[in-house]
Amino acid sequence: MKKLTTFLVSLMLLVFLLPATFAADTNMVDIRFYDTTSGLYLSAVQLNQVQLTLNGASITGDVPAVLQAENGGTRTLIPVRLVSEQLGAEVIWLSDTSQVMILYGDDTIMLTIGSSIALVNGQSVTLPDEIPATLVYYQGSVRTLVPLRFVAEELGAVVNWDGDTMTASISTTGDNTSSSSAETDTTVTDTSANISASDTGLFTGVQSDAAAQTFSILTDYTTQYVMKDFDSRLVVDLLGAELSPDLPSTLSSSSDFIADIQYVQLSDSLGYGCDHTVRVILTLPENITLEDNLTVLSLTNGVCFSLTSAPVDTGTATTPVSSTARTVVIDAGHGGTDPGAYYESTSEKDINLAVALKVQPLLIAQGYNVIMTRSTDVFVDLYERAAIANNINADLFVSIHSNASATSKTAQGILTYCYPGSTRGETCGKIIQKNITAATGANDRGVLSENYVVLRETNMCAVLVELGFMSTHDELVKLVDDSYQTKLAQGIADGIVEYLNTLDS
């Protein structure tokens, strides 16, 4: 009888414990962290998923917030873009330096992948528990994770933690547009310090000439600079420069083609080999781009931007645009630190780029303007891919990917995705799907809908093509074959041309 009682008690405990165990397991997610030394993503680790709310409303993204224990502390790590943009900030990924720039009112926050030191208006700030900003891979998406409390508080919000529900509640107070104050002004506090041997001079201000249609960044030395073009923003790094003590706290432009000016003092974190750099961030109006409208001139005392052609007012066109003037954005999926699927020593990013680069000349030969979201092996954020297309008012966005199955080693075929409920996306998808399967003879898996970022965030018709299954050996052999890639590219190009022709008929 005693044995039976013991057994029943044990059975009851097991029954009661099973749901709790199951609930805990369902709250776990597999995250792969990026290793800056090897340049590879490490094996997946299981972490507790954290629910996020902002002013009481749930916020979610393609990569979840997670709870991580490191360096003696436990921190909630969040996708920096998700929370920052929800709080009204703008996020820019600088692929050449593996940095994230957060612009918020008058404030600039710089995060460097693999570093636990952030720069807030040029001042070094250690991230909580010295947990570095890191790239992670989760279900096909790559995001930068940082401690939640750091980002939220720098952007003027407060965080409350509920351990019972694993929920981090973010709340804003007052006017959540800028966290700057007299103590965090963008002017450095000690500009009288001696300039080191690797430094050259001072950033003294800006100057506009409305009549000549020029805008200049001024220094007191022969300027060396590095410029980065992010379509709506130009980032100009003045090498070896410090902020002049006479620099106004705010700068403004009277030109028609500079909408906003921001600047920040940086140290040697950019890898230029000089102790100080001033980063100047210029915001352009929507109808101005460096490529189409501006010329850059080096001055003895700065950098000059000159308006060379007036912007085109596409909103007042009264006649249809001819097909030869249409613009297509070709998006090679993944890239750089984001390899995509990986099978038999082959990364998806390489297949996608190879086919995309074959599509480009085929469309140019047909008279189309073709813009590539990437032409080399670099990481481009999903939202930036969509922004590239939106900023140039493209007519069509086509994202190129390669598929994989976690459950089947024999799955084969091509399929195309459109955004749920998009009639034009479905129409385009069917046309491209028809042409690409005809060109390759591959299995036709049809057109499906999915809420992918590049389909959701693009303003124009957008589709995403899956070229085939890398997880199936026979199809992977085809996908890496140059002649088969040519067939894939021809099918995509033929489908694009046929779809765009329907717009002109």
XYZ file of C-alpha atoms in Angstrom:
505
model
C 0.000 0.000 0.000
C 2.855 2.374 0.851
C 4.442 1.709 -2.536
C 1.125 2.387 -4.280
C 0.699 5.647 -2.384
C 4.210 6.718 -3.289
C 3.563 5.894 -6.928
C 0.316 7.878 -6.994
C 1.975 10.885 -5.391
C 4.775 10.709 -7.945
C 2.268 10.407 -10.766
C 0.320 13.429 -9.525
C 3.516 15.462 -9.282
C 4.405 14.482 -12.833
C 0.965 15.492 -14.109
C 1.216 18.872 -12.411
C 4.788 19.497 -13.533
C 4.331 18.576 -17.183
C 2.248 21.635 -18.174
C 4.717 23.946 -16.438
C 7.625 22.305 -18.219
C 5.814 22.517 -21.531
C 4.965 26.176 -20.964
C 8.587 26.945 -20.216
C 9.775 25.115 -23.326
C 7.374 27.033 -25.569
C 8.893 30.253 -24.248
C 12.375 29.242 -25.395
C 13.826 30.307 -28.747
C 16.963 29.217 -30.620
C 19.319 32.155 -31.225
C 22.649 32.081 -33.081
C 25.127 34.768 -32.026
C 27.669 36.229 -34.440
C 31.345 35.693 -33.625
C 33.368 38.722 -34.715
C 36.628 36.733 -34.611
C 35.638 33.941 -36.990
C 33.039 35.927 -38.921
C 30.559 33.055 -38.458
C 27.365 32.494 -36.502
C 27.837 30.156 -33.541
C 25.695 27.133 -32.769
C 22.186 27.969 -31.614
C 21.564 28.512 -27.914
C 18.178 28.384 -26.229
C 17.130 31.577 -24.477
C 13.936 32.698 -22.795
C 11.800 34.896 -25.018
C 10.739 38.220 -23.532
C 7.440 39.894 -24.328
C 7.691 43.626 -25.053
C 5.047 46.284 -24.576
C 5.162 50.005 -25.297
C 2.685 52.122 -23.359
C 0.616 48.985 -22.814
C 0.569 47.774 -26.440
C 2.488 44.671 -27.491
C 5.345 45.173 -29.964
C 6.899 42.335 -31.949
C 9.444 41.936 -34.732
C 11.014 39.230 -36.843
C 13.595 38.569 -34.097
C 12.353 38.280 -30.493
C 13.666 39.956 -27.391
C 15.484 37.449 -25.168
C 16.833 37.114 -21.642
C 20.582 36.527 -21.419
C 22.839 35.974 -18.431
C 26.372 37.264 -18.954
C 29.177 38.827 -16.913
C 27.342 38.197 -13.659
C 24.103 39.882 -14.723
C 20.873 39.048 -16.497
C 19.697 41.418 -19.180
C 16.886 41.705 -21.685
C 18.372 42.001 -25.171
C 16.188 43.621 -27.798
C 16.416 44.235 -31.565
C 17.702 47.795 -31.589
C 15.769 48.875 -34.689
C 12.423 47.571 -33.419
C 12.434 49.487 -30.140
C 14.301 52.567 -31.390
C 11.872 53.198 -34.254
C 8.883 52.582 -31.981
C 10.287 55.365 -29.774
C 10.596 57.768 -32.698
C 14.295 57.376 -33.519
C 15.886 56.665 -36.898
C 18.293 53.765 -37.256
C 21.036 53.515 -39.899
C 23.249 50.468 -40.424
C 26.839 51.314 -41.418
C 27.991 48.104 -43.078
C 31.585 49.192 -43.693
C 32.274 49.682 -39.984
C 29.692 47.209 -38.578
C 28.050 49.993 -36.606
C 24.500 51.039 -35.827
C 23.761 54.772 -35.735
C 20.652 55.909 -33.858
C 19.478 59.450 -34.606
C 17.079 60.878 -32.034
C 16.308 64.562 -31.979
C 19.674 66.265 -31.440
C 21.276 63.066 -30.150
C 23.435 60.516 -31.958
C 24.110 57.074 -30.498
C 26.747 54.832 -32.064
C 26.854 51.091 -31.356
C 29.653 48.882 -32.667
C 29.136 45.152 -33.189
C 31.239 43.226 -30.685
C 31.873 46.239 -28.446
C 30.360 46.969 -25.034
C 31.189 50.674 -25.428
C 28.594 52.954 -27.019
C 29.157 56.556 -28.052
C 26.409 58.940 -26.960
C 27.020 62.307 -28.584
C 30.686 61.378 -28.787
C 31.016 60.375 -25.129
C 31.894 56.760 -24.247
C 29.222 54.888 -22.304
C 29.611 51.276 -21.147
C 26.628 49.056 -21.929
C 24.992 47.362 -18.892
C 27.023 44.427 -17.522
C 29.474 45.113 -20.382
C 27.262 43.100 -22.734
C 28.333 44.047 -26.276
C 26.082 44.937 -29.170
C 25.823 41.750 -31.198
C 24.385 40.387 -34.415
C 22.079 37.396 -34.098
C 20.496 35.033 -36.593
C 16.935 33.822 -36.002
C 14.719 32.006 -38.527
C 16.265 33.693 -41.542
C 16.521 37.202 -40.085
C 19.583 39.061 -38.816
C 19.272 41.791 -36.210
C 21.451 43.751 -33.787
C 20.648 43.020 -30.139
C 21.535 45.382 -27.290
C 20.422 45.698 -23.653
C 16.881 47.082 -23.569
C 17.320 49.415 -20.627
C 20.231 51.232 -22.264
C 18.329 51.977 -25.477
C 15.051 52.824 -23.770
C 16.575 55.201 -21.249
C 18.791 56.923 -23.819
C 15.638 57.550 -25.852
C 13.724 59.017 -22.916
C 11.671 55.977 -21.862
C 11.486 53.879 -18.690
C 11.388 50.086 -18.370
C 9.554 47.887 -15.860
C 10.163 44.152 -15.577
C 7.596 41.465 -14.690
C 9.444 38.201 -14.056
C 6.242 36.174 -13.678
C 5.104 36.899 -17.231
C 8.566 37.520 -18.707
C 7.388 40.947 -19.883
C 9.407 44.132 -20.236
C 7.091 47.133 -20.241
C 8.384 50.306 -21.886
C 6.648 53.567 -21.156
C 7.225 57.083 -22.398
C 6.660 60.273 -20.474
C 5.991 63.736 -21.839
C 7.281 64.782 -25.248
C 9.265 61.782 -26.429
C 11.170 63.543 -29.189
C 14.597 64.149 -27.712
C 16.549 63.156 -24.642
C 19.145 65.873 -25.037
C 19.914 68.390 -22.316
C 22.570 70.965 -21.517
C 24.797 68.163 -20.191
C 24.417 66.073 -23.369
C 24.717 68.755 -26.013
C 26.521 67.678 -29.171
C 29.370 70.098 -28.487
C 32.195 68.387 -26.588
C 32.977 69.890 -23.203
C 36.770 70.157 -23.582
C 37.624 71.558 -26.992
C 40.634 73.386 -25.571
C 42.578 70.131 -25.156
C 45.710 69.785 -27.242
C 45.145 68.168 -30.620
C 47.242 65.017 -30.988
C 49.753 64.447 -33.743
C 47.253 62.504 -35.816
C 44.711 65.312 -35.650
C 44.664 68.173 -38.103
C 42.146 70.887 -37.310
C 38.644 71.989 -36.386
C 35.151 71.657 -37.810
C 33.992 75.281 -37.719
C 30.482 75.208 -39.183
C 28.476 75.227 -42.407
C 27.655 77.770 -45.085
C 24.927 77.980 -47.721
C 24.685 80.033 -50.898
C 21.108 79.967 -52.139
C 21.927 81.848 -55.346
C 24.767 79.504 -56.286
C 22.855 76.458 -54.985
C 25.778 75.267 -52.872
C 26.195 74.008 -49.325
C 29.586 73.710 -47.620
C 30.964 71.974 -44.542
C 33.721 74.263 -43.251
C 36.997 73.459 -41.470
C 40.182 75.374 -40.690
C 42.474 72.856 -42.425
C 42.877 71.044 -45.743
C 40.183 68.493 -45.161
C 40.481 64.763 -45.486
C 37.077 63.121 -45.402
C 35.175 59.903 -46.035
C 31.613 60.122 -47.302
C 28.888 57.490 -47.113
C 25.669 57.734 -49.118
C 22.499 56.369 -47.508
C 20.075 57.820 -50.087
C 18.151 60.161 -47.790
C 21.224 60.841 -45.650
C 24.828 61.721 -46.368
C 27.360 60.893 -43.661
C 30.597 62.882 -43.945
C 33.443 61.869 -41.626
C 35.997 64.680 -41.231
C 39.216 62.824 -40.439
C 41.361 64.215 -37.658
C 38.863 66.945 -36.815
C 37.517 68.227 -33.532
C 34.611 70.559 -32.898
C 35.488 74.241 -32.773
C 34.810 75.856 -29.385
C 32.989 78.615 -31.293
C 30.642 76.164 -33.066
C 26.955 77.031 -32.515
C 24.910 74.493 -30.562
C 22.656 74.025 -33.592
C 23.330 74.374 -37.307
C 20.821 75.216 -40.016
C 20.879 75.405 -43.804
C 19.247 77.945 -46.075
C 19.724 75.690 -49.107
C 16.855 73.871 -50.808
C 18.627 70.520 -50.800
C 19.785 70.106 -47.191
C 16.826 69.466 -44.938
C 18.658 68.906 -41.657
C 22.205 68.958 -40.215
C 23.535 66.946 -37.282
C 27.064 66.364 -36.074
C 28.880 64.402 -33.402
C 32.442 64.168 -32.095
C 33.856 60.648 -32.372
C 37.118 59.115 -31.206
C 39.180 56.509 -33.060
C 36.361 53.914 -33.024
C 35.855 54.178 -36.798
C 39.235 52.704 -37.615
C 40.563 55.640 -39.651
C 43.802 55.755 -37.677
C 43.246 59.231 -36.225
C 42.361 60.064 -32.650
C 39.400 62.274 -33.501
C 36.758 62.392 -36.210
C 33.765 64.671 -36.585
C 30.775 62.962 -38.181
C 28.404 65.327 -40.017
C 25.004 63.891 -40.977
C 23.086 65.686 -43.734
C 19.444 64.845 -44.381
C 18.252 65.337 -47.964
C 14.694 66.033 -49.107
C 12.885 63.091 -50.712
C 13.419 64.392 -54.258
C 17.199 64.864 -53.916
C 19.874 62.171 -54.219
C 23.635 62.403 -54.382
C 23.720 60.329 -57.562
C 21.116 62.326 -59.476
C 21.322 65.898 -58.226
C 24.556 66.719 -56.407
C 28.254 67.165 -57.136
C 30.828 66.958 -54.354
C 33.872 69.271 -54.425
C 36.896 69.189 -52.107
C 37.807 72.626 -50.759
C 41.003 73.744 -49.070
C 38.862 74.344 -45.993
C 36.048 71.839 -46.242
C 33.621 70.003 -48.509
C 31.156 71.624 -50.911
C 27.924 70.149 -52.280
C 26.560 71.750 -55.447
C 23.106 71.218 -56.935
C 23.766 70.178 -60.539
C 20.265 69.238 -61.687
C 16.855 70.189 -60.428
C 14.741 67.393 -58.936
C 12.035 65.920 -61.116
C 8.489 66.451 -59.870
C 7.065 63.007 -60.586
C 3.811 63.878 -58.882
C 2.710 66.297 -61.639
C 3.302 64.043 -64.646
C 0.311 64.080 -66.997
C 1.443 61.475 -69.523
C 2.352 57.832 -68.909
C 6.037 57.104 -68.414
C 7.432 54.943 -71.210
C 8.604 51.454 -70.356
C 12.237 52.410 -71.070
C 12.141 54.839 -68.138
C 10.778 52.367 -65.610
C 12.963 51.497 -62.641
C 13.400 48.015 -61.210
C 15.117 47.242 -57.917
C 16.813 43.850 -57.809
C 17.443 42.625 -54.270
C 19.984 39.840 -53.744
C 18.862 38.324 -50.447
C 21.159 38.124 -47.406
C 24.856 39.065 -47.724
C 27.903 39.911 -45.630
C 27.423 38.730 -42.055
C 24.063 37.201 -43.013
C 24.791 34.004 -45.008
C 21.208 32.829 -45.339
C 20.809 29.059 -45.716
C 24.038 27.031 -45.660
C 24.394 23.574 -47.197
C 27.384 21.606 -48.459
C 29.804 24.498 -47.882
C 27.591 26.819 -49.928
C 25.970 30.007 -48.602
C 22.637 31.166 -49.942
C 23.895 34.751 -50.169
C 26.367 33.752 -52.917
C 23.735 32.049 -55.095
C 21.337 34.959 -54.712
C 23.978 37.520 -55.704
C 25.218 35.493 -58.669
C 21.723 35.297 -60.153
C 20.913 38.937 -59.343
C 24.050 40.111 -61.142
C 22.933 38.138 -64.203
C 19.448 39.705 -64.121
C 20.836 43.241 -64.049
C 22.389 43.380 -67.574
C 19.400 41.585 -69.095
C 17.062 44.349 -67.887
C 19.485 47.142 -68.795
C 19.615 45.737 -72.321
C 15.821 46.149 -72.444
C 16.168 49.837 -71.552
C 15.183 49.695 -67.888
C 16.819 51.531 -65.005
C 18.135 48.846 -62.651
C 19.088 49.521 -59.035
C 20.777 46.801 -56.958
C 20.327 46.726 -53.184
C 23.758 45.109 -53.134
C 26.281 44.249 -55.852
C 28.893 42.742 -53.526
C 29.024 40.539 -50.453
C 27.818 43.118 -47.903
C 25.109 43.099 -45.276
C 22.111 45.332 -46.021
C 19.324 45.653 -43.478
C 15.884 44.520 -44.651
C 14.324 47.903 -43.952
C 17.138 49.653 -45.812
C 16.461 47.434 -48.844
C 12.858 48.603 -48.873
C 13.954 52.218 -48.284
C 16.263 52.079 -51.309
C 13.283 51.244 -53.516
C 10.951 53.740 -51.844
C 13.423 56.612 -52.046
C 13.743 56.322 -55.831
C 10.029 55.634 -56.423
C 10.813 52.353 -58.166
C 8.184 50.648 -60.300
C 9.003 47.115 -59.178
C 10.965 45.384 -56.408
C 12.147 41.801 -56.930
C 13.944 39.980 -54.111
C 15.953 36.870 -55.006
C 16.399 34.043 -52.491
C 17.125 30.319 -52.319
C 14.894 27.957 -50.377
C 15.562 25.210 -47.821
C 13.510 22.633 -45.961
C 14.202 21.491 -42.422
C 12.058 18.365 -42.850
C 12.653 17.150 -46.402
C 15.802 16.276 -48.313
C 13.894 15.804 -51.577
C 11.828 19.015 -51.849
C 12.421 20.762 -55.169
C 11.007 23.606 -57.204
C 10.571 27.339 -57.558
C 7.979 29.470 -55.814
C 7.254 33.179 -55.605
C 5.892 35.200 -52.686
C 3.780 38.340 -52.672
C 2.373 40.381 -49.794
C -0.972 39.098 -48.433
C -3.860 40.833 -50.202
C -1.672 42.516 -52.837
C -3.432 42.111 -56.179
C -0.552 43.575 -58.166
C 1.929 41.456 -56.235
C -0.017 38.305 -57.015
C -0.301 39.263 -60.695
C 3.424 39.963 -60.959
C 4.271 36.836 -58.989
C 2.290 34.608 -61.338
C 3.944 36.148 -64.405
C 7.473 35.770 -63.025
C 6.722 32.272 -61.730
C 5.467 31.229 -65.168
C 8.531 32.573 -66.951
C 11.157 31.253 -64.567
C 9.753 27.719 -64.497
C 9.490 27.760 -68.292
C 13.115 28.878 -68.620
C 14.454 26.245 -66.218
C 12.000 23.361 -66.434
C 11.894 23.340 -62.642
C 8.952 22.179 -60.555
C 6.330 24.938 -60.284
C 5.376 25.401 -56.619
C 3.127 28.361 -57.380
C 2.632 31.776 -55.778
C 2.189 32.161 -52.023
C 1.680 35.166 -49.756
C 3.829 36.072 -46.766
C 4.317 39.074 -44.470
C 8.016 39.546 -45.269
C 9.603 42.925 -44.466
C 10.698 43.634 -48.042
C 7.168 42.900 -49.293
C 5.415 44.825 -46.537
C 7.609 47.945 -46.362
C 7.943 48.622 -50.106
C 5.502 51.130 -51.605
C 5.542 49.604 -55.081
C 4.710 46.153 -56.403
C 7.085 43.682 -54.749
C 7.719 39.948 -55.045
C 10.207 37.503 -53.574
C 11.444 34.588 -55.679
C 12.731 31.333 -54.141
C 15.051 29.821 -56.768
C 15.093 26.265 -55.440
C 15.903 24.104 -52.433
C 19.499 24.138 -51.224
C 18.594 21.381 -48.761
C 18.096 18.957 -51.672
C 21.446 17.861 -53.083
C 20.342 17.507 -56.716
C 18.787 20.955 -56.779
C 21.739 22.534 -54.983
C 24.013 21.176 -57.724
C 21.866 23.081 -60.235
C 21.750 26.268 -58.165
C 25.536 26.600 -58.113
C 25.863 25.828 -61.839
C 26.610 28.919 -63.933
C 24.484 27.836 -66.906
C 21.499 27.088 -64.680
C 21.906 30.451 -62.938
C 21.755 32.051 -66.402
C 18.429 30.292 -67.047
C 17.098 31.466 -63.690
C 18.135 35.043 -64.462
C 16.592 34.924 -67.930
C 13.308 33.656 -66.530
C 13.199 36.405 -63.897
C 14.061 39.086 -66.469
C 11.447 37.782 -68.939
C 8.821 37.822 -66.195
C 9.724 41.379 -65.169
C 9.504 42.623 -68.751
C 6.153 40.915 -69.305
C 4.731 42.353 -66.080
C 5.934 45.916 -66.794
C 4.503 45.690 -70.306
C 1.072 45.068 -68.775
C 1.359 48.441 -67.039
C 1.834 50.203 -70.374
C -0.908 48.378 -72.290
